[in-house]
């Protein structure tokens, strides 16, 4: 005769989740109904693309500070490096906010929100390009 272990249930006094989702999922995505998995997976791929962009910005800022000592004078180099790193941080945080917003909209059958990090990324990239272009043309 084999012994079967009972699966651990929720702590005493706490109701099990009706939808089978964990506490974090219920906190971040409190309402609505489960969307088509393809929507969730597409949202996750988009989140990862934003994260790759953020990592590239961080790497670019670090590389600029570490390897462009002979190309730019120190104040400009530091300013552009800090701007790239800050932009990477903003894009990374914005990617999470965007992921949650799209997931909530999909669960509640609402329109997808406008990506607010896109103009930040575009303007930040343009500003960085102007500063780098100025120093390349000047030198």
mmCIF file of C-alpha atoms in Angstrom, residues 57 60-61 64-65 72 74-86 127-129 131-132 135:
data_model
loop_
_atom_site.group_PDB
_atom_site.id
_atom_site.type_symbol
_atom_site.label_atom_id
_atom_site.label_comp_id
_atom_site.label_asym_id
_atom_site.label_seq_id
_atom_site.Cartn_x
_atom_site.Cartn_y
_atom_site.Cartn_z
ATOM 1 C CA UNK A 57 21.699 51.766 -23.386
ATOM 2 C CA UNK A 60 26.606 52.033 -24.231
ATOM 3 C CA UNK A 61 26.878 54.431 -21.305
ATOM 4 C CA UNK A 64 31.432 55.420 -23.536
ATOM 5 C CA UNK A 65 32.782 56.260 -20.097
ATOM 6 C CA UNK A 72 35.530 63.317 -25.907
ATOM 7 C CA UNK A 74 35.584 64.603 -19.744
ATOM 8 C CA UNK A 75 32.473 66.748 -19.057
ATOM 9 C CA UNK A 76 30.805 65.789 -22.355
ATOM 10 C CA UNK A 77 31.763 62.130 -22.030
ATOM 11 C CA UNK A 78 30.393 61.921 -18.500
ATOM 12 C CA UNK A 79 27.229 63.807 -19.442
ATOM 13 C CA UNK A 80 26.412 61.510 -22.369
ATOM 14 C CA UNK A 81 27.357 58.382 -20.387
ATOM 15 C CA UNK A 82 25.118 59.399 -17.484
ATOM 16 C CA UNK A 83 22.322 60.292 -19.900
ATOM 17 C CA UNK A 84 22.543 56.861 -21.575
ATOM 18 C CA UNK A 85 22.576 55.067 -18.229
ATOM 19 C CA UNK A 86 19.626 57.124 -16.940
ATOM 20 C CA UNK A 127 19.654 64.220 -27.770
ATOM 21 C CA UNK A 128 22.531 61.792 -27.320
ATOM 22 C CA UNK A 129 23.100 61.664 -31.078
ATOM 23 C CA UNK A 131 25.807 65.719 -28.528
ATOM 24 C CA UNK A 132 27.956 62.941 -30.002
ATOM 25 C CA UNK A 135 31.834 66.459 -30.760
#
